[in-house]
Short mmCIF file of C-alpha atoms in Angstrom, two decimals:
data_model
loop_
_atom_site.label_atom_id
_atom_site.label_comp_id
_atom_site.label_asym_id
_atom_site.label_seq_id
_atom_site.Cartn_x
_atom_site.Cartn_y
_atom_site.Cartn_z
CA UNK U 1233 -0.56 -25.73 28.11
CA UNK U 1234 1.75 -23.28 26.37
CA UNK U 1235 0.70 -21.89 23.05
CA UNK U 1236 3.13 -22.76 20.20
CA UNK U 1237 3.30 -22.34 16.43
CA UNK U 1238 1.02 -24.65 14.37
CA UNK U 1239 3.75 -27.16 13.70
CA UNK U 1240 7.47 -27.19 14.53
CA UNK U 1241 7.97 -30.60 12.83
CA UNK U 1242 6.12 -32.93 10.53
CA UNK U 1243 7.00 -35.80 12.98
CA UNK U 1244 8.08 -35.67 16.62
CA UNK U 1245 9.23 -39.10 17.95
CA UNK U 1246 9.15 -39.69 21.69
CA UNK U 1247 11.82 -42.04 22.73
CA UNK U 1248 15.06 -42.88 20.97
CA UNK U 1249 15.11 -46.65 20.71
CA UNK U 1250 16.19 -48.62 17.65
CA UNK U 1251 12.43 -48.53 16.26
CA UNK U 1252 12.40 -44.76 16.80
CA UNK U 1253 15.71 -44.41 14.74
CA UNK U 1254 14.27 -46.61 12.03
CA UNK U 1255 11.16 -44.44 11.69
CA UNK U 1256 13.26 -41.17 11.85
CA UNK U 1257 15.53 -42.46 9.09
CA UNK U 1258 12.77 -43.40 6.72
CA UNK U 1259 10.64 -40.29 7.35
CA UNK U 1260 13.65 -37.89 7.05
CA UNK U 1261 14.67 -39.60 3.85
CA UNK U 1262 11.26 -38.56 2.52
CA UNK U 1263 12.09 -34.97 3.23
CA UNK U 1264 10.05 -34.81 6.38
CA UNK U 1265 11.22 -32.62 9.40
CA UNK U 1266 11.70 -35.04 12.18
CA UNK U 1267 12.68 -34.67 15.79
CA UNK U 1268 13.62 -37.56 17.98
CA UNK U 1269 13.46 -37.00 21.76
CA UNK U 1270 15.37 -39.31 24.17
CA UNK U 1271 15.36 -38.90 27.91
CA UNK U 1272 18.77 -40.82 28.37
CA UNK U 1273 22.11 -39.37 27.28
CA UNK U 1274 22.29 -41.59 24.37
CA UNK U 1275 19.99 -43.30 21.89
CA UNK U 1276 19.41 -47.05 21.34
CA UNK U 1277 17.36 -47.99 24.30
CA UNK U 1278 17.96 -51.78 24.90
CA UNK U 1279 19.93 -52.19 21.74
CA UNK U 1280 23.30 -50.85 23.03
CA UNK U 1281 26.75 -52.02 23.71
CA UNK U 1282 28.50 -51.03 27.02
CA UNK U 1283 31.61 -51.65 29.03
CA UNK U 1284 30.04 -52.87 32.36
CA UNK U 1285 33.38 -53.24 34.16
CA UNK U 1286 35.75 -50.36 34.63
CA UNK U 1287 39.06 -50.80 32.94
CA UNK U 1288 38.08 -53.98 31.10
CA UNK U 1289 37.92 -53.53 27.35
CA UNK U 1290 34.88 -55.77 26.69
CA UNK U 1291 31.90 -54.15 24.90
CA UNK U 1292 28.88 -56.27 25.70
CA UNK U 1293 25.41 -56.18 24.13
CA UNK U 1294 24.13 -55.42 27.63
CA UNK U 1295 20.39 -55.86 27.15
CA UNK U 1296 19.26 -57.16 23.57
CA UNK U 1297 21.92 -59.41 22.25
CA UNK U 1298 20.69 -61.32 19.02
CA UNK U 1299 18.93 -60.24 15.86
CA UNK U 1300 16.29 -62.40 14.23
CA UNK U 1301 13.40 -60.11 12.97
CA UNK U 1302 15.15 -57.18 11.42
CA UNK U 1303 14.35 -57.49 7.68
CA UNK U 1304 17.20 -57.35 5.24
CA UNK U 1305 15.34 -54.91 3.08
CA UNK U 1306 15.22 -52.38 6.09
CA UNK U 1307 19.03 -52.68 6.24
CA UNK U 1308 19.35 -52.06 2.57
CA UNK U 1309 16.64 -49.25 2.30
CA UNK U 1310 18.56 -47.34 5.03
CA UNK U 1311 22.04 -48.19 3.76
CA UNK U 1312 23.04 -49.70 7.13
CA UNK U 1313 26.58 -51.02 7.47
CA UNK U 1314 25.54 -53.88 9.68
CA UNK U 1315 26.91 -57.29 9.31
CA UNK U 1316 25.15 -60.21 10.86
CA UNK U 1317 26.84 -63.50 11.22
CA UNK U 1318 24.97 -66.96 11.35
CA UNK U 1319 25.94 -69.52 14.09
CA UNK U 1320 26.76 -72.99 12.95
CA UNK U 1321 25.56 -74.61 16.01
CA UNK U 1322 21.94 -74.01 16.84
CA UNK U 1323 21.85 -75.29 20.47
CA UNK U 1324 23.34 -77.63 22.89
CA UNK U 1325 21.11 -79.08 25.58
CA UNK U 1326 22.68 -81.25 28.47
CA UNK U 1327 20.44 -83.85 29.95
CA UNK U 1328 19.69 -82.48 33.57
CA UNK U 1329 19.57 -85.97 34.91
CA UNK U 1330 22.79 -87.08 33.21
CA UNK U 1331 24.91 -83.94 32.40
CA UNK U 1332 27.62 -85.99 30.91
CA UNK U 1333 25.57 -86.29 27.66
CA UNK U 1334 23.56 -83.62 25.72
CA UNK U 1335 21.96 -82.95 22.45
CA UNK U 1336 24.08 -80.75 20.04
CA UNK U 1337 22.18 -79.53 16.99
CA UNK U 1338 24.77 -78.93 14.23
CA UNK U 1339 23.36 -77.18 11.19
CA UNK U 1340 26.15 -78.42 9.07
CA UNK U 1341 25.99 -82.09 10.08
CA UNK U 1342 22.61 -83.77 10.19
CA UNK U 1343 24.04 -87.24 11.07
CA UNK U 1344 25.99 -85.83 13.99
CA UNK U 1345 22.77 -84.22 15.20
CA UNK U 1346 20.82 -87.49 14.80
CA UNK U 1347 23.55 -89.32 16.67
CA UNK U 1348 23.35 -86.73 19.55
CA UNK U 1349 19.57 -87.00 19.84
CA UNK U 1350 19.91 -90.84 19.85
CA UNK U 1351 22.63 -90.89 22.47
CA UNK U 1352 20.59 -88.68 24.94
CA UNK U 1353 17.10 -89.96 24.38
CA UNK U 1354 17.70 -93.57 23.34
CA UNK U 1355 15.30 -93.06 20.41
CA UNK U 1356 16.73 -93.11 16.98
CA UNK U 1357 13.63 -91.36 15.53
CA UNK U 1358 13.60 -88.31 17.79
CA UNK U 1359 15.96 -86.24 15.72
CA UNK U 1360 13.63 -86.92 12.64
CA UNK U 1361 10.65 -85.82 14.55
CA UNK U 1362 12.41 -82.66 15.79
CA UNK U 1363 13.47 -81.97 12.07
CA UNK U 1364 9.97 -82.59 10.81
CA UNK U 1365 8.55 -80.01 13.21
CA UNK U 1366 11.38 -77.53 12.10
CA UNK U 1367 10.31 -78.04 8.54
CA UNK U 1368 6.65 -77.36 9.25
CA UNK U 1369 7.52 -74.25 11.18
CA UNK U 1370 9.94 -73.27 8.52
CA UNK U 1371 7.30 -73.23 5.89
CA UNK U 1372 5.08 -71.13 8.10
CA UNK U 1373 8.02 -68.73 8.71
CA UNK U 1374 8.47 -68.38 4.93
CA UNK U 1375 4.88 -67.51 4.44
CA UNK U 1376 4.58 -65.17 7.47
CA UNK U 1377 7.81 -63.11 7.60
CA UNK U 1378 7.36 -61.23 4.31
CA UNK U 1379 3.92 -59.89 5.67
CA UNK U 1380 5.69 -58.19 8.57
CA UNK U 1381 6.53 -55.10 6.50
CA UNK U 1382 3.09 -54.90 4.74
CA UNK U 1383 -0.33 -53.80 6.00
CA UNK U 1384 -1.79 -56.33 8.30
CA UNK U 1385 -3.14 -59.48 6.51
CA UNK U 1386 -6.30 -61.09 7.63
CA UNK U 1387 -6.25 -64.21 9.68
CA UNK U 1388 -7.82 -66.39 6.94
CA UNK U 1389 -5.44 -65.00 4.45
CA UNK U 1390 -2.40 -65.99 6.48
CA UNK U 1391 -3.88 -69.40 7.25
CA UNK U 1392 -4.25 -69.97 3.57
CA UNK U 1393 -0.54 -68.85 3.08
CA UNK U 1394 0.60 -71.42 5.55
CA UNK U 1395 -1.09 -74.19 3.75
CA UNK U 1396 -1.21 -76.30 6.94
CA UNK U 1397 -4.41 -76.40 8.71
CA UNK U 1398 -3.19 -78.71 11.36
CA UNK U 1399 -0.28 -76.42 12.25
CA UNK U 1400 -2.65 -73.38 12.29
CA UNK U 1401 -4.95 -75.05 14.68
CA UNK U 1402 -2.20 -76.33 16.93
CA UNK U 1403 -0.21 -73.21 17.14
CA UNK U 1404 -2.78 -70.38 16.70
CA UNK U 1405 -5.95 -71.99 18.29
CA UNK U 1406 -4.72 -74.45 21.08
CA UNK U 1407 -2.13 -73.99 23.83
CA UNK U 1408 1.44 -74.63 22.56
CA UNK U 1409 1.96 -77.65 24.88
CA UNK U 1410 -0.39 -79.77 22.51
CA UNK U 1411 1.82 -79.15 19.45
CA UNK U 1412 5.08 -79.75 21.56
CA UNK U 1413 3.91 -83.01 22.87
CA UNK U 1414 2.53 -84.36 19.51
CA UNK U 1415 5.69 -83.41 17.66
CA UNK U 1416 8.41 -84.84 19.90
CA UNK U 1417 8.33 -87.56 22.62
CA UNK U 1418 11.29 -86.87 24.94
CA UNK U 1419 11.04 -84.34 27.77
CA UNK U 1420 14.37 -82.82 26.68
CA UNK U 1421 13.39 -82.25 23.07
CA UNK U 1422 9.89 -80.91 24.19
CA UNK U 1423 11.77 -78.48 26.43
CA UNK U 1424 14.00 -77.33 23.54
CA UNK U 1425 10.86 -76.48 21.51
CA UNK U 1426 8.97 -74.82 24.37
CA UNK U 1427 11.68 -72.41 25.29
CA UNK U 1428 11.00 -70.30 22.22
CA UNK U 1429 7.58 -69.54 23.62
CA UNK U 1430 8.93 -68.34 26.96
CA UNK U 1431 11.56 -65.64 26.14
CA UNK U 1432 10.57 -62.77 28.33
CA UNK U 1433 7.08 -64.35 28.54
CA UNK U 1434 5.65 -65.97 31.72
CA UNK U 1435 3.47 -68.99 31.00
CA UNK U 1436 3.22 -72.78 31.24
CA UNK U 1437 3.13 -74.96 28.14
CA UNK U 1438 -0.79 -75.22 28.41
CA UNK U 1439 -1.61 -71.66 29.37
CA UNK U 1440 -5.02 -70.90 27.82
CA UNK U 1441 -4.09 -67.21 27.18
CA UNK U 1442 -1.83 -68.51 24.36
CA UNK U 1443 0.73 -65.86 25.19
CA UNK U 1444 3.47 -68.55 24.90
CA UNK U 1445 2.08 -69.39 21.39
CA UNK U 1446 2.27 -65.80 20.12
CA UNK U 1447 5.88 -65.47 21.58
CA UNK U 1448 6.88 -68.86 19.99
CA UNK U 1449 5.65 -67.66 16.60
CA UNK U 1450 7.82 -64.47 16.74
CA UNK U 1451 10.75 -66.58 17.65
CA UNK U 1452 10.59 -69.01 14.71
CA UNK U 1453 9.72 -66.69 11.84
CA UNK U 1454 12.61 -64.31 11.74
CA UNK U 1455 14.12 -63.69 8.31
CA UNK U 1456 11.61 -66.36 6.92
CA UNK U 1457 13.87 -69.11 8.54
CA UNK U 1458 13.84 -68.51 12.21
CA UNK U 1459 17.56 -68.09 12.47
CA UNK U 1460 19.00 -65.90 15.26
CA UNK U 1461 22.09 -63.93 14.05
CA UNK U 1462 24.87 -62.31 15.88
CA UNK U 1463 25.45 -58.56 15.09
CA UNK U 1464 29.16 -58.03 14.37
CA UNK U 1465 30.47 -55.34 16.69
CA UNK U 1466 27.62 -55.93 19.14
CA UNK U 1467 24.14 -54.57 19.35
CA UNK U 1468 25.61 -51.02 19.65
CA UNK U 1469 26.58 -51.34 16.08
CA UNK U 1470 23.07 -51.72 14.92
CA UNK U 1471 22.11 -48.58 16.91
CA UNK U 1472 25.11 -46.50 15.66
CA UNK U 1473 24.23 -47.25 12.05
CA UNK U 1474 20.62 -46.33 12.68
CA UNK U 1475 21.62 -43.08 14.28
CA UNK U 1476 23.97 -42.31 11.44
CA UNK U 1477 21.29 -43.01 8.80
CA UNK U 1478 18.77 -40.83 10.68
CA UNK U 1479 21.07 -37.82 11.08
CA UNK U 1480 22.41 -38.29 7.55
CA UNK U 1481 18.84 -38.01 6.35
CA UNK U 1482 18.31 -34.76 8.28
CA UNK U 1483 16.59 -35.97 11.44
CA UNK U 1484 17.11 -33.96 14.57
CA UNK U 1485 18.12 -36.19 17.49
CA UNK U 1486 17.88 -34.69 21.09
CA UNK U 1487 19.29 -36.66 23.96
CA UNK U 1488 18.74 -35.76 27.58
CA UNK U 1489 15.39 -34.52 26.58
CA UNK U 1490 12.70 -36.24 28.75
CA UNK U 1491 9.21 -35.76 27.56
CA UNK U 1492 6.78 -34.80 30.27
CA UNK U 1493 3.48 -34.58 28.45
CA UNK U 1494 1.85 -35.21 25.02
CA UNK U 1495 -1.40 -33.76 23.96
CA UNK U 1496 -3.69 -35.42 21.42
CA UNK U 1497 -3.25 -32.59 19.05
CA UNK U 1498 0.50 -33.26 18.84
CA UNK U 1499 1.96 -30.82 21.36
CA UNK U 1500 4.97 -32.35 23.04
CA UNK U 1501 6.42 -30.90 26.34
CA UNK U 1502 10.13 -31.54 27.06
CA UNK U 1503 11.69 -31.12 30.36
CA UNK U 1504 15.32 -31.40 31.34
CA UNK U 1505 17.98 -28.61 31.25
CA UNK U 1506 16.36 -27.00 28.21
CA UNK U 1507 12.56 -27.13 28.61
CA UNK U 1508 10.68 -26.57 25.25
CA UNK U 1509 7.48 -27.42 23.53
CA UNK U 1510 7.41 -29.06 20.04
CA UNK U 1511 4.30 -29.56 17.87
CA UNK U 1512 4.16 -32.33 15.32
CA UNK U 1513 1.66 -32.93 12.66
CA UNK U 1514 2.04 -36.58 13.81
CA UNK U 1515 3.64 -37.81 17.18
CA UNK U 1516 5.16 -41.30 17.19
CA UNK U 1517 5.46 -43.06 20.43
CA UNK U 1518 8.65 -45.11 20.71
CA UNK U 1519 7.89 -45.73 24.28
CA UNK U 1520 5.69 -48.53 25.66
CA UNK U 1521 2.02 -48.05 25.39
CA UNK U 1522 1.69 -47.81 29.16
CA UNK U 1523 4.20 -44.98 29.31
CA UNK U 1524 2.53 -43.24 26.37
CA UNK U 1525 -0.82 -43.46 28.07
CA UNK U 1526 0.80 -41.60 31.14
CA UNK U 1527 2.14 -38.83 28.97
CA UNK U 1528 -1.17 -38.41 27.16
CA UNK U 1529 -2.90 -38.13 30.56
CA UNK U 1530 -0.33 -35.48 31.50
CA UNK U 1531 -1.16 -33.67 28.30
CA UNK U 1532 -4.83 -33.54 29.04
CA UNK U 1533 -6.08 -36.66 27.26
CA UNK U 1534 -8.95 -38.87 28.51
CA UNK U 1535 -7.65 -40.47 31.77
CA UNK U 1536 -8.84 -44.01 30.54
CA UNK U 1537 -5.88 -46.24 29.72
CA UNK U 1538 -6.53 -48.71 27.10
CA UNK U 1539 -2.92 -50.16 27.18
CA UNK U 1540 -2.87 -53.98 28.03
CA UNK U 1541 -1.19 -54.98 31.43
CA UNK U 1542 2.51 -55.41 31.27
CA UNK U 1543 4.88 -57.78 33.05
CA UNK U 1544 8.40 -58.85 32.08
CA UNK U 1545 9.59 -62.30 32.96
CA UNK U 1546 13.33 -62.62 32.48
CA UNK U 1547 16.76 -62.23 34.02
CA UNK U 1548 19.85 -61.19 32.10
CA UNK U 1549 23.33 -62.03 33.35
CA UNK U 1550 26.50 -60.68 31.62
CA UNK U 1551 29.80 -62.32 32.16
CA UNK U 1552 33.46 -62.08 31.07
CA UNK U 1553 35.38 -65.35 31.55
CA UNK U 1554 39.08 -66.06 31.60
CA UNK U 1555 38.08 -69.14 29.48
CA UNK U 1556 34.96 -71.19 28.88
CA UNK U 1557 34.16 -73.78 31.43
CA UNK U 1558 34.68 -77.36 30.91
CA UNK U 1559 31.66 -79.56 30.03
CA UNK U 1560 30.90 -83.03 31.60
CA UNK U 1561 30.03 -84.27 28.11
CA UNK U 1562 33.07 -85.73 26.44
CA UNK U 1563 31.29 -86.03 22.99
CA UNK U 1564 30.95 -82.17 22.52
CA UNK U 1565 33.68 -79.52 22.07
CA UNK U 1566 33.19 -76.76 24.53
CA UNK U 1567 33.36 -74.17 21.75
CA UNK U 1568 30.49 -75.91 19.90
CA UNK U 1569 28.26 -76.07 22.89
CA UNK U 1570 28.69 -72.33 23.81
CA UNK U 1571 28.47 -70.95 20.25
CA UNK U 1572 24.89 -71.69 19.97
CA UNK U 1573 22.06 -71.50 22.54
CA UNK U 1574 23.06 -73.55 25.61
CA UNK U 1575 20.02 -74.77 27.26
CA UNK U 1576 20.20 -75.14 31.12
CA UNK U 1577 17.58 -77.09 33.02
CA UNK U 1578 14.95 -76.46 30.23
CA UNK U 1579 13.05 -79.74 29.86
CA UNK U 1580 9.30 -79.20 29.49
CA UNK U 1581 8.78 -80.72 33.04
CA UNK U 1582 11.38 -78.17 34.46
CA UNK U 1583 9.78 -75.31 32.61
CA UNK U 1584 6.37 -76.10 33.84
CA UNK U 1585 7.64 -76.63 37.37
CA UNK U 1586 9.35 -73.35 37.24
CA UNK U 1587 6.22 -71.56 36.08
CA UNK U 1588 4.39 -73.12 39.06
CA UNK U 1589 6.99 -72.06 41.59
CA UNK U 1590 6.93 -68.57 40.22
CA UNK U 1591 3.22 -68.44 40.30
CA UNK U 1592 3.41 -69.50 43.93
CA UNK U 1593 5.81 -66.55 44.64
CA UNK U 1594 9.12 -68.41 44.66
CA UNK U 1595 12.27 -68.02 42.55
CA UNK U 1596 12.47 -71.30 40.58
CA UNK U 1597 15.11 -73.76 41.52
CA UNK U 1598 16.58 -74.99 39.34
CA UNK U 1599 16.24 -71.77 37.22
CA UNK U 1600 15.69 -72.57 33.61
CA UNK U 1601 18.14 -70.50 31.51
CA UNK U 1602 19.88 -70.32 28.25
CA UNK U 1603 23.39 -69.03 27.50
CA UNK U 1604 25.65 -68.28 24.63
CA UNK U 1605 29.05 -66.83 23.88
CA UNK U 1606 28.94 -63.75 21.57
CA UNK U 1607 32.72 -63.53 21.42
CA UNK U 1608 33.10 -66.99 19.80
CA UNK U 1609 31.05 -65.62 16.76
CA UNK U 1610 32.44 -62.05 16.96
CA UNK U 1611 35.82 -61.60 18.74
CA UNK U 1612 35.71 -57.89 17.77
CA UNK U 1613 33.79 -56.97 20.96
CA UNK U 1614 36.94 -57.68 23.03
CA UNK U 1615 39.98 -55.55 22.83
CA UNK U 1616 43.12 -57.10 21.25
CA UNK U 1617 45.09 -57.59 24.55
CA UNK U 1618 42.03 -59.10 26.22
CA UNK U 1619 41.37 -61.41 23.34
CA UNK U 1620 44.87 -62.65 23.44
CA UNK U 1621 44.36 -63.96 26.92
CA UNK U 1622 41.72 -66.35 25.64
CA UNK U 1623 38.86 -64.45 27.42
CA UNK U 1624 35.34 -65.04 26.29
CA UNK U 1625 31.96 -63.39 27.00
CA UNK U 1626 28.91 -65.26 28.28
CA UNK U 1627 25.29 -64.20 28.29
CA UNK U 1628 22.65 -65.89 30.38
CA UNK U 1629 18.97 -65.38 29.86
CA UNK U 1630 16.86 -66.63 32.75
CA UNK U 1631 13.18 -67.84 32.19
CA UNK U 1632 10.07 -67.97 34.32
CA UNK U 1633 10.99 -65.03 36.58
CA UNK U 1634 7.93 -62.73 36.26
CA UNK U 1635 8.19 -59.25 37.57
CA UNK U 1636 5.82 -59.98 40.32
CA UNK U 1637 8.47 -61.70 42.16
CA UNK U 1638 10.35 -58.42 42.63
CA UNK U 1639 7.37 -56.78 44.36
CA UNK U 1640 8.20 -55.68 47.99
CA UNK U 1641 11.72 -56.98 47.73
CA UNK U 1642 14.94 -54.99 48.12
CA UNK U 1643 16.21 -54.70 44.63
CA UNK U 1644 19.85 -55.60 45.57
CA UNK U 1645 18.74 -58.64 47.51
CA UNK U 1646 16.49 -59.74 44.80
CA UNK U 1647 19.18 -59.34 42.20
CA UNK U 1648 21.62 -61.37 44.31
CA UNK U 1649 18.95 -64.16 44.84
CA UNK U 1650 18.37 -64.48 41.03
CA UNK U 1651 22.09 -64.47 40.29
CA UNK U 1652 22.75 -67.14 42.83
CA UNK U 1653 19.95 -69.15 41.39
CA UNK U 1654 21.45 -68.78 37.86
CA UNK U 1655 24.87 -69.83 39.10
CA UNK U 1656 23.58 -72.84 40.85
CA UNK U 1657 21.56 -73.95 37.81
CA UNK U 1658 24.49 -73.48 35.48
CA UNK U 1659 26.99 -75.24 37.79
CA UNK U 1660 24.60 -78.31 37.90
CA UNK U 1661 25.28 -78.95 34.19
CA UNK U 1662 28.96 -77.78 33.94
CA UNK U 1663 32.08 -79.83 34.64
CA UNK U 1664 33.46 -77.12 36.93
CA UNK U 1665 32.15 -74.09 38.83
CA UNK U 1666 31.42 -70.97 36.90
CA UNK U 1667 32.87 -68.82 39.56
CA UNK U 1668 36.41 -70.32 39.02
CA UNK U 1669 36.33 -69.16 35.33
CA UNK U 1670 35.30 -65.52 35.88
CA UNK U 1671 37.64 -62.84 34.76
CA UNK U 1672 38.48 -60.25 37.33
CA UNK U 1673 38.84 -56.54 36.94
CA UNK U 1674 41.80 -54.47 38.21
CA UNK U 1675 40.39 -54.39 41.75
CA UNK U 1676 39.87 -58.15 41.85
CA UNK U 1677 36.07 -58.09 41.39
CA UNK U 1678 34.46 -60.82 39.28
CA UNK U 1679 33.19 -59.68 35.92
CA UNK U 1680 29.58 -60.69 36.31
CA UNK U 1681 26.40 -58.61 36.46
CA UNK U 1682 22.68 -59.35 36.67
CA UNK U 1683 19.97 -57.20 35.31
CA UNK U 1684 16.45 -57.93 36.62
CA UNK U 1685 13.06 -56.60 35.41
CA UNK U 1686 13.22 -54.11 38.14
CA UNK U 1687 16.59 -52.86 36.74
CA UNK U 1688 15.18 -52.61 33.29
CA UNK U 1689 12.36 -50.51 34.74
CA UNK U 1690 14.68 -48.16 36.37
CA UNK U 1691 17.42 -47.81 33.72
CA UNK U 1692 15.40 -48.10 30.57
CA UNK U 1693 11.92 -46.93 31.53
CA UNK U 1694 10.42 -50.35 30.50
CA UNK U 1695 7.30 -50.66 32.71
CA UNK U 1696 7.67 -53.89 34.89
CA UNK U 1697 10.76 -54.74 32.89
CA UNK U 1698 8.56 -55.96 29.84
CA UNK U 1699 10.99 -56.18 26.94
CA UNK U 1700 8.00 -56.37 24.54
CA UNK U 1701 6.26 -53.35 25.99
CA UNK U 1702 3.17 -55.43 26.50
CA UNK U 1703 1.57 -58.56 25.36
CA UNK U 1704 2.60 -59.81 21.87
CA UNK U 1705 -0.17 -59.89 19.27
CA UNK U 1706 -0.69 -62.14 16.30
CA UNK U 1707 0.93 -60.62 13.16
CA UNK U 1708 -2.34 -60.46 11.40
CA UNK U 1709 -5.73 -58.70 11.79
CA UNK U 1710 -8.19 -60.46 14.05
CA UNK U 1711 -11.80 -61.24 12.83
CA UNK U 1712 -13.86 -58.20 13.04
CA UNK U 1713 -10.86 -55.88 13.63
CA UNK U 1714 -11.29 -52.38 12.06
CA UNK U 1715 -8.66 -51.58 9.37
CA UNK U 1716 -10.10 -48.34 7.96
CA UNK U 1717 -7.10 -45.88 8.63
CA UNK U 1718 -3.45 -46.09 7.65
CA UNK U 1719 -2.44 -46.46 11.31
CA UNK U 1720 -4.90 -49.38 11.78
CA UNK U 1721 -3.80 -51.10 8.57
CA UNK U 1722 -0.10 -50.92 9.61
CA UNK U 1723 -0.76 -51.87 13.26
CA UNK U 1724 0.32 -48.73 14.90
CA UNK U 1725 -2.93 -47.06 16.00
CA UNK U 1726 -3.85 -45.44 19.27
CA UNK U 1727 -7.09 -43.91 20.37
CA UNK U 1728 -5.84 -40.57 19.00
CA UNK U 1729 -5.59 -40.02 15.21
CA UNK U 1730 -2.31 -38.03 15.40
CA UNK U 1731 -0.58 -40.22 18.02
CA UNK U 1732 0.86 -43.48 16.54
CA UNK U 1733 2.93 -46.22 18.10
CA UNK U 1734 6.37 -46.95 16.67
CA UNK U 1735 8.12 -49.05 19.25
CA UNK U 1736 8.00 -52.69 20.48
CA UNK U 1737 4.39 -52.01 21.65
CA UNK U 1738 3.16 -51.76 18.08
CA UNK U 1739 1.46 -54.60 16.42
CA UNK U 1740 4.34 -56.96 15.17
CA UNK U 1741 6.65 -55.16 17.55
CA UNK U 1742 8.95 -56.90 20.09
CA UNK U 1743 12.58 -57.90 19.75
CA UNK U 1744 15.35 -55.95 17.76
CA UNK U 1745 13.34 -55.88 14.51
CA UNK U 1746 12.79 -52.30 13.48
CA UNK U 1747 9.29 -53.41 12.39
CA UNK U 1748 7.40 -50.96 14.75
CA UNK U 1749 9.57 -48.05 13.35
CA UNK U 1750 9.16 -49.21 9.71
CA UNK U 1751 5.36 -49.70 9.85
CA UNK U 1752 4.93 -46.41 11.55
CA UNK U 1753 6.80 -44.82 8.90
CA UNK U 1754 4.77 -46.32 6.16
CA UNK U 1755 1.46 -45.36 8.01
CA UNK U 1756 2.85 -41.69 8.18
CA UNK U 1757 3.60 -41.74 4.58
CA UNK U 1758 0.01 -42.51 3.82
CA UNK U 1759 -1.42 -40.01 6.29
CA UNK U 1760 0.71 -37.04 5.25
CA UNK U 1761 0.91 -38.09 1.60
CA UNK U 1762 3.98 -38.56 -0.70
#
């Protein structure tokens, strides 16, 4: 290694995703010297807006697309000019066996929601059961979310805050399928609940690993309510505001600066057109733990890798439509169905069958998926002329497609196979073919793209396309867990005292939340002093 001065910066942050920018903004505002190193030509990682189709003025949230876990006080602390808008319609779920009817959850009209449940399930009490479960989960969310920006509480402390031992045992100690089946009785309602446990997570309802349970908890606690909000201007607006806040505070942000090695004493080697060596009193890893482990090995650290196995499990399809497709359901307005989360072939039976198919090495058919229309909530992502034509965006998120399915396959052929499966699944519940509604670019090409886990690995450096950078953990300390150091208490520790996690791979990381960055910054404050 090259000898350098004792310290070039108080904090060097490897990776320029949204969590890295949160940490940089907090620490630079404290007067710390901070450098952020990003291998791509722009910051933001998966939280970006892009124009996928040449000559078409539509800025899509190409990877991450909704915000749930970003605390309001982080927005306020950093002075972010970010507006989040809440969707009136929570979800629409057509009955796969009878697509001419579906459940529409209207947060502004409880009676309409109840009528919808009764029409589809034939059970006048199913809506009440669903609402009762939502109320129980809401109480747990209100108790849990405030702790996400504090040192890790203990499991017994959090259980006491919930005040619902039955829910704790069903959600934290037993596979999620038991809670789902005990709470609602119809296959369609059970699937509507279970999907929150399968976003980017490959599991069946009764998987004994409980990874579906942990994913579920993160999806229902956001903001203390579980609501998922639309960032006005797209996800890129969140990133641009974080970048502005970090730069205004004095952070140095370097793009096209790939890190090639990190030593445990804080030496960071940067390649690219301008190779250099930085030395931080503390180094924060905004990359996944598996990537960080590789960089540490390259920097001379112990070859042992303590990072957990990673595997993404999703398909992202971005679309621009001339107009929204017609529904088969005459009881529901098209705009209402697409404004929230539109569940496609996601009954509990279908979700578990899809998991079994993928476990056997097959792309699920039908492919469970959920879609929504960003431009209904936020037309600003479309240029004025495009908006005037009635065009709308559509985002599809496919479930139960683990990265293992990509192994040994040609990436283009695999992408095409998944895209075809997604279109078949969607067409099965629509009143017309999706293909006939797609907008075309100037060359006559349909405006639709698919991003697989393999694509995410190549484009964003996410190992195995894992959007969470590794298995999600419970947002509290496990019995016997050591919490002696600031990095341990804040859930950002690694095996090396001067190397901390600050990305989605940190405890309580995952999704667009800023939590990994916030909590790493709080740990650094304690380590370096006020």
